[in-house]
Tab-separated table of C-alpha atoms in Angstrom:
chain	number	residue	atom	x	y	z
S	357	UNK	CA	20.218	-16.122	-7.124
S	358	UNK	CA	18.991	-16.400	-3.600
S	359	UNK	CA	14.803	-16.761	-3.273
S	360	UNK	CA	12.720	-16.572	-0.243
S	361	UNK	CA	9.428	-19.518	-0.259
S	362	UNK	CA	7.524	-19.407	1.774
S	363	UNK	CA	5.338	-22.199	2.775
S	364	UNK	CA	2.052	-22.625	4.008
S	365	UNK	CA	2.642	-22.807	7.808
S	366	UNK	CA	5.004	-19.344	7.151
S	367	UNK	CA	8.417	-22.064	7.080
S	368	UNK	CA	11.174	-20.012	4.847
S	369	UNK	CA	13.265	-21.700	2.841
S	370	UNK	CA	15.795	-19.305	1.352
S	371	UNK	CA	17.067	-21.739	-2.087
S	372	UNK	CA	19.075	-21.249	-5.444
S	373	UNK	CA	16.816	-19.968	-7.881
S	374	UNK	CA	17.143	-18.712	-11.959
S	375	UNK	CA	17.494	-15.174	-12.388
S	376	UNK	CA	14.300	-14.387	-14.308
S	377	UNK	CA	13.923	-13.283	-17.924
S	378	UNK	CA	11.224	-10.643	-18.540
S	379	UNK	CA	8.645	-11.071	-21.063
S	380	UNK	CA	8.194	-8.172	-23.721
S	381	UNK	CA	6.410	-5.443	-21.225
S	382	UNK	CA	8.680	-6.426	-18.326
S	383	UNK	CA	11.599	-5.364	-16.035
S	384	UNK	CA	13.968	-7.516	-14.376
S	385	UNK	CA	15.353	-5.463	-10.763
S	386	UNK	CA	17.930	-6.799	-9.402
S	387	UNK	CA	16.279	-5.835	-5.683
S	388	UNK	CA	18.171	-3.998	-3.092
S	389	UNK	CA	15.462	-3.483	-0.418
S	390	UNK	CA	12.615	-5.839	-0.509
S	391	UNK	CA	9.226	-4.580	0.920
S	392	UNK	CA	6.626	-6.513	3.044
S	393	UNK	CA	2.555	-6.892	3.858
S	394	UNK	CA	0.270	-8.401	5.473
S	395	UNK	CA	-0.719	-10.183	2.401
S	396	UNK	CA	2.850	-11.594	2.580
S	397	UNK	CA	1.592	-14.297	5.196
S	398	UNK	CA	-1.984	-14.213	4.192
S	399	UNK	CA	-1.917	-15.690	0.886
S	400	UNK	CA	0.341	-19.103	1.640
S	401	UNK	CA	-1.499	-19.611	4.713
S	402	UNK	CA	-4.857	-18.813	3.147
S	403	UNK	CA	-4.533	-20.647	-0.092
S	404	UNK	CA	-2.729	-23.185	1.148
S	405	UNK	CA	0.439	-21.999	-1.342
S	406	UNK	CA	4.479	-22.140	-1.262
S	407	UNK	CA	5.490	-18.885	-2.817
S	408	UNK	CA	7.210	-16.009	-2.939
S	409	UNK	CA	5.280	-13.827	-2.054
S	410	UNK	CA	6.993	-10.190	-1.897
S	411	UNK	CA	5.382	-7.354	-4.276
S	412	UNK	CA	7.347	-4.267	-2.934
S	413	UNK	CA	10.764	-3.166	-3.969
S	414	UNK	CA	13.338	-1.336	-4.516
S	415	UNK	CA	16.629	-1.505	-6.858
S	416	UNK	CA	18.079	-1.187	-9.678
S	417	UNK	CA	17.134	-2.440	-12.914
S	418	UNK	CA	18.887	-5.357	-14.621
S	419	UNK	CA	16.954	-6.279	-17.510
S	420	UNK	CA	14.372	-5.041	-20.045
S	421	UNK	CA	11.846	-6.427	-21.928
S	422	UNK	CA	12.434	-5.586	-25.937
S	423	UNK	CA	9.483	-3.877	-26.315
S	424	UNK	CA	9.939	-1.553	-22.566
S	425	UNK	CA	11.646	2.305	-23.639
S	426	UNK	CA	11.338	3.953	-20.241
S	427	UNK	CA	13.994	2.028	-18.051
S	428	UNK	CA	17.392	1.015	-18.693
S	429	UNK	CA	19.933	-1.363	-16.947
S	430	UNK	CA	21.014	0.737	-13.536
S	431	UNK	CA	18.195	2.778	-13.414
S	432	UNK	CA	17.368	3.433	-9.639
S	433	UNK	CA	13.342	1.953	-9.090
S	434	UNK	CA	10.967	1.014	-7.226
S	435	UNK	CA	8.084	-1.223	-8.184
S	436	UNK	CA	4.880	-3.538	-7.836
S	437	UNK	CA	5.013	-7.081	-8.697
S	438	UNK	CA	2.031	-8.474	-9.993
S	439	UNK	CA	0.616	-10.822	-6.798
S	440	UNK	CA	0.353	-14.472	-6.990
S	441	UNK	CA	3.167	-14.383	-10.114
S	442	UNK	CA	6.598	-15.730	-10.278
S	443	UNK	CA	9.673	-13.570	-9.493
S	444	UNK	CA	8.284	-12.283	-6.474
S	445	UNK	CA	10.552	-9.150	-4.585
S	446	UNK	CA	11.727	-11.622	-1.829
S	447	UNK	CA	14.966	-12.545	-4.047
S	448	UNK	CA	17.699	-10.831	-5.427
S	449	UNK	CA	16.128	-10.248	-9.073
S	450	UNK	CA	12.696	-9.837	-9.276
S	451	UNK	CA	9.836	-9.136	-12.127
S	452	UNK	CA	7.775	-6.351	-12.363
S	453	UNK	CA	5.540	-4.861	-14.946
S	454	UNK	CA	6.841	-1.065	-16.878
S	455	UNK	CA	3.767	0.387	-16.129
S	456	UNK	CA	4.120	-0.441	-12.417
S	457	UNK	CA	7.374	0.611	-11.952
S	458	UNK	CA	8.998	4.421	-11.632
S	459	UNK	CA	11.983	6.057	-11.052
S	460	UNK	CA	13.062	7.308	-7.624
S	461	UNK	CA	15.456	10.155	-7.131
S	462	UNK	CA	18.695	9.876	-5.989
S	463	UNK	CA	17.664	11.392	-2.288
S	464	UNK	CA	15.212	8.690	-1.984
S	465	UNK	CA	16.499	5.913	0.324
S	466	UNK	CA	16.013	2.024	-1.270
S	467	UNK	CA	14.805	1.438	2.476
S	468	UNK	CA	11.551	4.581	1.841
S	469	UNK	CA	11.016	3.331	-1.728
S	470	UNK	CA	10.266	0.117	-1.115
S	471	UNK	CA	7.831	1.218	1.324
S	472	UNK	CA	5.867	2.771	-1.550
S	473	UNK	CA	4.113	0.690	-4.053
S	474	UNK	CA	1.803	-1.841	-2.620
S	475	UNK	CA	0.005	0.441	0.283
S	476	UNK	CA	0.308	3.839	-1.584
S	477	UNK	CA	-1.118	2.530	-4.623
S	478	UNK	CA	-4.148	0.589	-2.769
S	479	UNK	CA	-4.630	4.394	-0.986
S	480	UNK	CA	-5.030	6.024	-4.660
S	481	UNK	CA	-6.973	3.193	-6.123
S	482	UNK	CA	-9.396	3.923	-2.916
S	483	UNK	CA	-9.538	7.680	-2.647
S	484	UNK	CA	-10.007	8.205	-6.584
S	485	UNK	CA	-11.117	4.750	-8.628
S	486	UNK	CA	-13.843	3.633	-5.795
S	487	UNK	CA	-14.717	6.517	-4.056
S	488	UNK	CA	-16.469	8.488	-6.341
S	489	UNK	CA	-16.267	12.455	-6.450
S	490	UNK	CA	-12.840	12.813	-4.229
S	491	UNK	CA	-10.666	15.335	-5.907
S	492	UNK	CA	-7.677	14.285	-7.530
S	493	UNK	CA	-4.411	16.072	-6.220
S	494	UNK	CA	-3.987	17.938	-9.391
S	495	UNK	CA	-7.696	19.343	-8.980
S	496	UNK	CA	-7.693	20.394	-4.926
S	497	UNK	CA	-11.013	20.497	-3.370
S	498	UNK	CA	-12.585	23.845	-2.836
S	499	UNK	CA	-14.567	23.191	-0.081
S	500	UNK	CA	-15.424	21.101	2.771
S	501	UNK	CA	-15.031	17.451	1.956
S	502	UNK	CA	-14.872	15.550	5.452
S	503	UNK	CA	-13.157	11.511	4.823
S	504	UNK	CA	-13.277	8.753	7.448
S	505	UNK	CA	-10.127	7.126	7.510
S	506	UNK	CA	-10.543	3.641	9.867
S	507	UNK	CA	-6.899	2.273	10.705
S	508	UNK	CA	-4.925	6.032	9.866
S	509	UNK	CA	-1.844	4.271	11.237
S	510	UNK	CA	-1.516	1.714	8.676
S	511	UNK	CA	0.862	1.746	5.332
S	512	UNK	CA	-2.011	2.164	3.176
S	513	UNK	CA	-4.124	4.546	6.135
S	514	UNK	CA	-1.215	6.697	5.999
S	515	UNK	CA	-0.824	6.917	2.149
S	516	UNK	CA	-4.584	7.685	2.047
S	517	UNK	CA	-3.839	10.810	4.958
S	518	UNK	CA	-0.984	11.558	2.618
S	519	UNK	CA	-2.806	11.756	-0.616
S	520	UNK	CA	-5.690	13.546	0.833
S	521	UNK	CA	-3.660	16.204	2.102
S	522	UNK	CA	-2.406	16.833	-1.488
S	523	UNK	CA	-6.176	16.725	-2.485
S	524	UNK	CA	-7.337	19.323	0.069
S	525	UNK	CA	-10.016	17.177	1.380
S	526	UNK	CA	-10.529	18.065	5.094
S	527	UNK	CA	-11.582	17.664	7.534
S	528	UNK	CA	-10.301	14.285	8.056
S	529	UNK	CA	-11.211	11.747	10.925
S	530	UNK	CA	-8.798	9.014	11.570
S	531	UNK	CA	-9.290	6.184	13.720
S	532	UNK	CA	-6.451	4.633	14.973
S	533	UNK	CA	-4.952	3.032	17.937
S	534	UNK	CA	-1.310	2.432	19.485
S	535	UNK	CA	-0.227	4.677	15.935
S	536	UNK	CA	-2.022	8.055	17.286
S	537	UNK	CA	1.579	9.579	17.585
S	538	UNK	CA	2.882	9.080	14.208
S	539	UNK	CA	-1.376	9.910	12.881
S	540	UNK	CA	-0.199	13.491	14.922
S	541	UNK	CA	2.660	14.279	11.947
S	542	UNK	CA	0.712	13.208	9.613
S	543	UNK	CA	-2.728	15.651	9.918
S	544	UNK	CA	-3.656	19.631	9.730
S	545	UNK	CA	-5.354	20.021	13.015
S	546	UNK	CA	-6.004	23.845	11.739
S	547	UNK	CA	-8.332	22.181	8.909
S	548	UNK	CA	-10.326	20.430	11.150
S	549	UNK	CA	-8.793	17.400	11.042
S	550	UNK	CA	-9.346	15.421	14.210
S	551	UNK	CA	-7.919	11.298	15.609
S	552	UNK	CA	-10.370	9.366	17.661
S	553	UNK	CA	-9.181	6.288	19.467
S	554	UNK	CA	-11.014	2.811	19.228
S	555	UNK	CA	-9.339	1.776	21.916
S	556	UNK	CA	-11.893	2.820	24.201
S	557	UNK	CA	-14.053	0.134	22.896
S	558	UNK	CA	-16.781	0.402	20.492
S	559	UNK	CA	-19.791	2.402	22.524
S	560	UNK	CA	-17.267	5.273	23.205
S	561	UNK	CA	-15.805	5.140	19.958
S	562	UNK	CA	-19.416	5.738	18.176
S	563	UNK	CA	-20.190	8.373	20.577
S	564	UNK	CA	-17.172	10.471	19.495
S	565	UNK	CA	-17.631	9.394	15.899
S	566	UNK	CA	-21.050	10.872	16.116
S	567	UNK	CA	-19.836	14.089	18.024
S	568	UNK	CA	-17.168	14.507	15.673
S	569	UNK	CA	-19.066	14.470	12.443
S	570	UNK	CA	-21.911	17.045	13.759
S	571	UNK	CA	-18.542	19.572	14.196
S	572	UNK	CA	-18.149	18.713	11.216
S	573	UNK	CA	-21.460	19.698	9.689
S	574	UNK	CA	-23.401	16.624	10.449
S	575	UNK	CA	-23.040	14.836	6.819
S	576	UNK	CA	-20.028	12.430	5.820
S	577	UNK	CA	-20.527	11.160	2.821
S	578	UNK	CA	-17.114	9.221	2.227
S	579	UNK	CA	-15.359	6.477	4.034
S	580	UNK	CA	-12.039	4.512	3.493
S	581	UNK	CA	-11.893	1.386	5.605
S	582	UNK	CA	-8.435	0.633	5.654
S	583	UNK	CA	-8.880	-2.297	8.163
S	584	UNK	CA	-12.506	-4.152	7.086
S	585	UNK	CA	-12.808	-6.747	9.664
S	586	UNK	CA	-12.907	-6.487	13.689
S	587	UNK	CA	-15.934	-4.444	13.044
S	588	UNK	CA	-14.883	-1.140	11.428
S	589	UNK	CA	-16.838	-1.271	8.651
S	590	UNK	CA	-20.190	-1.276	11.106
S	591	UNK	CA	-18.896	1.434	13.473
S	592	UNK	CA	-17.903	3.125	10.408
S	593	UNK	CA	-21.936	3.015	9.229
S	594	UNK	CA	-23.198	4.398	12.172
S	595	UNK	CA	-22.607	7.761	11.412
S	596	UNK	CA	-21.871	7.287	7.150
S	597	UNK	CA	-24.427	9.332	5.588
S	598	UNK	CA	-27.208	6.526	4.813
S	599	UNK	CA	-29.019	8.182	1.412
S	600	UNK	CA	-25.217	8.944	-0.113
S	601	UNK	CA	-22.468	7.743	1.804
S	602	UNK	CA	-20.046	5.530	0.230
S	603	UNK	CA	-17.513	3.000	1.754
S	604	UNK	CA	-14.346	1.283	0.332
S	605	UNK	CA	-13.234	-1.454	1.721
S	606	UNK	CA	-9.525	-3.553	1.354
S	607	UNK	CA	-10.508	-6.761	2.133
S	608	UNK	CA	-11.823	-9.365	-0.892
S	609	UNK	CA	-13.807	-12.395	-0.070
S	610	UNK	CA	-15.180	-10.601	3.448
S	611	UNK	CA	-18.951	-10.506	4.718
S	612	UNK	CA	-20.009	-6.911	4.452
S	613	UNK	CA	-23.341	-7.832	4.551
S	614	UNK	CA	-24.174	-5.758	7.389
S	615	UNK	CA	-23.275	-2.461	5.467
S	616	UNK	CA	-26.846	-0.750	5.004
S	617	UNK	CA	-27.872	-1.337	1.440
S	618	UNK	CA	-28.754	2.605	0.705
S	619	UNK	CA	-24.877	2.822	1.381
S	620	UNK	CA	-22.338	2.581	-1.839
S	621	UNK	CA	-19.531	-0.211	-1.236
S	622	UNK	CA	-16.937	-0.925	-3.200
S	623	UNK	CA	-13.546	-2.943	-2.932
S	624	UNK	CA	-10.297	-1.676	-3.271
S	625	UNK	CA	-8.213	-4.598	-4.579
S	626	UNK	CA	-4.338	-2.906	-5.419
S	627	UNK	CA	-3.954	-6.207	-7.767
S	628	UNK	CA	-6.297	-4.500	-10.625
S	629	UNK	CA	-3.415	-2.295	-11.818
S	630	UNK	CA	-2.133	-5.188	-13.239
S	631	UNK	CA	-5.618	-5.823	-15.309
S	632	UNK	CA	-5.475	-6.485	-18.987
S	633	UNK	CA	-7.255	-4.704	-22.452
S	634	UNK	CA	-10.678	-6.009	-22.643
S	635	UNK	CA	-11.287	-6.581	-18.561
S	636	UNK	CA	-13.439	-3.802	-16.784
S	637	UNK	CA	-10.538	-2.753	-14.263
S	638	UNK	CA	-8.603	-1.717	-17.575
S	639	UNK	CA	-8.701	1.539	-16.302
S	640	UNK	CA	-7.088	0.992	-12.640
S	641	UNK	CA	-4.003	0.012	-15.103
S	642	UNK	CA	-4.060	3.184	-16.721
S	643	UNK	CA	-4.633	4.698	-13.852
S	644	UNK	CA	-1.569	2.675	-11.569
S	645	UNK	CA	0.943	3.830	-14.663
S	646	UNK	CA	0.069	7.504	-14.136
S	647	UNK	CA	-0.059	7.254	-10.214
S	648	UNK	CA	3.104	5.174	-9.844
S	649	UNK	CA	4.839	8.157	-11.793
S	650	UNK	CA	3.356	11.164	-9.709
S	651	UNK	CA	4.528	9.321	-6.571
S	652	UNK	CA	8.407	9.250	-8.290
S	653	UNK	CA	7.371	12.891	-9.023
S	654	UNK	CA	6.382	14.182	-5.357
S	655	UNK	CA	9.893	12.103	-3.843
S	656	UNK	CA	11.911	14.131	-6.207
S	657	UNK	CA	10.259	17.614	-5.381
S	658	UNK	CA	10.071	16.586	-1.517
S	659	UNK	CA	6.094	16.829	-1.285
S	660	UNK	CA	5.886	12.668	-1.213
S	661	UNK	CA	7.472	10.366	0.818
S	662	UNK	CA	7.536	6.812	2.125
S	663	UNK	CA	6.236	4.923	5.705
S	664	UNK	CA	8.082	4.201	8.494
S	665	UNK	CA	10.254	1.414	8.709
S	666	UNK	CA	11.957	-1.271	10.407
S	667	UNK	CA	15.204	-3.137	9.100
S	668	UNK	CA	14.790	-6.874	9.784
S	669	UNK	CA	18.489	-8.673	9.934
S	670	UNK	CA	19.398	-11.162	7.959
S	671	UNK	CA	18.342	-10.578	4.856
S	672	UNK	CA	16.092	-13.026	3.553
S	673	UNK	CA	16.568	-15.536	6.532
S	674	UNK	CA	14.415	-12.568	8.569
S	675	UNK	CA	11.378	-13.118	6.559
S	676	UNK	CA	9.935	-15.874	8.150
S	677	UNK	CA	10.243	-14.063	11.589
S	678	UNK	CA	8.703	-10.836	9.858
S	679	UNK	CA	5.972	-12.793	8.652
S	680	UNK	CA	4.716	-14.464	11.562
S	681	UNK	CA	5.092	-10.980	13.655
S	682	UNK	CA	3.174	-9.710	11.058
S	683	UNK	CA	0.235	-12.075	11.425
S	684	UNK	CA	0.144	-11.954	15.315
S	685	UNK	CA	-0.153	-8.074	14.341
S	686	UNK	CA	3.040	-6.783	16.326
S	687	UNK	CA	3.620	-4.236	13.770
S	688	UNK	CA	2.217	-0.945	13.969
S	689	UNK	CA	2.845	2.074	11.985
S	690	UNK	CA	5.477	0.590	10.488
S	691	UNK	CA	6.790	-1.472	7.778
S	692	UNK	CA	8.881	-4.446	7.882
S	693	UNK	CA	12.047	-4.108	5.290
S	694	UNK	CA	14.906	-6.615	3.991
S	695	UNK	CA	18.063	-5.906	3.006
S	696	UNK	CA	18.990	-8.428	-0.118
S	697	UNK	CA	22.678	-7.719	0.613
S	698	UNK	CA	22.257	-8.585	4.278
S	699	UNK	CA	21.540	-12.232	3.209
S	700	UNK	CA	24.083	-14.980	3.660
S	701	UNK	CA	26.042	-15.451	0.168
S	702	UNK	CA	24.639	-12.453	-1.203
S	703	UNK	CA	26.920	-9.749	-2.484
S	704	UNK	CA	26.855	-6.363	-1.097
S	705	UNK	CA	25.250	-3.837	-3.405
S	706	UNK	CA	27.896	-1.067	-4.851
S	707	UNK	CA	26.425	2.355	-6.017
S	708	UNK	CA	29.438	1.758	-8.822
């Protein structure tokens, strides 16, 4: 099969690879639509690692592990690969654990699915497994619940808009930037939800913070930094309830040191869905299995859907060029896509 490496200074080389063979609790997909992230480029360059280093897709699966029951070969799927791992989704079979894989319906695109797992799951793990005290979707909040959400625009900003709609909890107030049109589609202006722009620069964008949360009722007790650096977790403090606000925060191995100490902060890592019995994220497993399957749930009753997206051409040989737009931070409110079939000596995928 054909497999995308990527090396340290973001060089593709697209080479001949083993299909993979999955272990017991595995699925092999043979990947249609591979997703992308930002982690993509920051883990070779940062850990000075070839790899592959996709974890979104979409397909169909191939293979099953002897003791998986839920999938069969030609099941329609999308599904997170477990970071840092071989069989990464930038190939045309890739690994992925049962429990973070679902179906998707027939009137689900390969191209939406595959914009899914990573940055939707990283939203949920956020909003319900750091956060403590959102509402869960099934359990709608009653009252008013106001949410920060810093970078609205992003994948996983937009999942967390998404999955807080379903949850009730308004108002919300997004910050976001060149994305402010496709934030518009996105919230319920009627519940209070408001946008502020950071593009103003900082001073303005505190003074409207602060304006917005007295409208608000003058208390905001939660936060979900979906950008953590360039100073968004600060602004973010300045008007965070200090006795019981709490932050979450998507970048590991950051200095959050100047987060007031009265403030609850936590770290929203997506890779702890893939955590083992006996380790204390156990439960962010559990929880990814059930999560995974109520996103397969809301595409196939039309309450759910996937980001925006942008076909890159070539297949695999448009990685590299994704990558490195993708670093110099081109891409906004929207997701960078591959089409396996669109790679040079790669078959084109038949529905039959």
């Amino acid at each position: 099969m054909k497999e995308a490496i990527i090396q340290p200074n973001l060089h593709v080389d697209i080479v001949d690879s083993p299909i993979p063979v999955p272990k017991d609790n595995e699925v092999v997909i043979k990947v249609v639509v591979s997703g992308s992230n930002p982690k993509d480029w920051k883990r070779p360059v940062m850990l000075n690692v070839t790899m592959n280093s996709g974890d979104d897709m979409a397909g169909v699966v191939h293979q099953v592990g002897r003791s998986v029951h839920e999938f069969k070969p030609g099941d329609r799927v999308a599904a997170f690969h477990e970071m840092m791992a071989p069989g990464g989704s930038f190939a045309e079979y890739a690994i992925a654990h049962a429990h973070t894989t679902f179906h998707i319906p027939n009137q689900t695109s390969f191209e939406e699915a595959s914009t899914i797992p990573l940055a939707a799951m990283t939203a949920a793990l956020g909003l319900y497994q750091r956060l403590q005290g959102l509402p869960l979707p099934w359990h709608p909040a009653t009252r008013s619940t106001p949410l920060i959400i810093y970078g609205a625009a992003s994948a996983v900003g937009a999942y967390a808009i998404r999955l807080a709609q379903l949850s009730n909890i308004h108002p919300l107030i997004c910050v976001a930037g060149r994305g402010i049109p496709f934030v518009e589609t996105l919230v319920s202006r009627e519940k209070g939800d408001v946008i502020v722009d950071y593009r103003e620069g900082e001073t303005k964008l505190i003074e409207k913070l602060k304006s917005v949360v007295k409208a608000a009722g003058g208390k905001v007790e939660y936060a979900f930094d979906a950008i953590s650096e360039h100073g968004s977790f600060t602004n973010i403090c300045e008007v965070l309830d200090q006795e019981t606000g709490q932050i979450t925060l998507v970048l590991p191995g950051k200095d959050f040191s100047a987060i007031p100490k009265s403030i609850r902060r936590s770290t929203t890592y997506v890779g702890s869905v893939h955590s083992s019995v006996g380790t204390k994220e156990r439960g962010d497993a559990d929880f990814g299995f059930v999560m995974f399957r109520f996103f397969g749930r809301g595409l196939q009753e039309g309450w759910f859907r996937g980001h925006p997206h942008e076909v890159v051409p070539g297949g695999l040989a448009g990685v590299e060029g994704a990558l490195r737009d993708l670093k110099e931070g081109k891409a906004s409110a929207v997701k960078y896509i591959f089409r396996l079939e669109d790679t040079e000596g790669v078959e084109r995928y038949r529905t039959n």
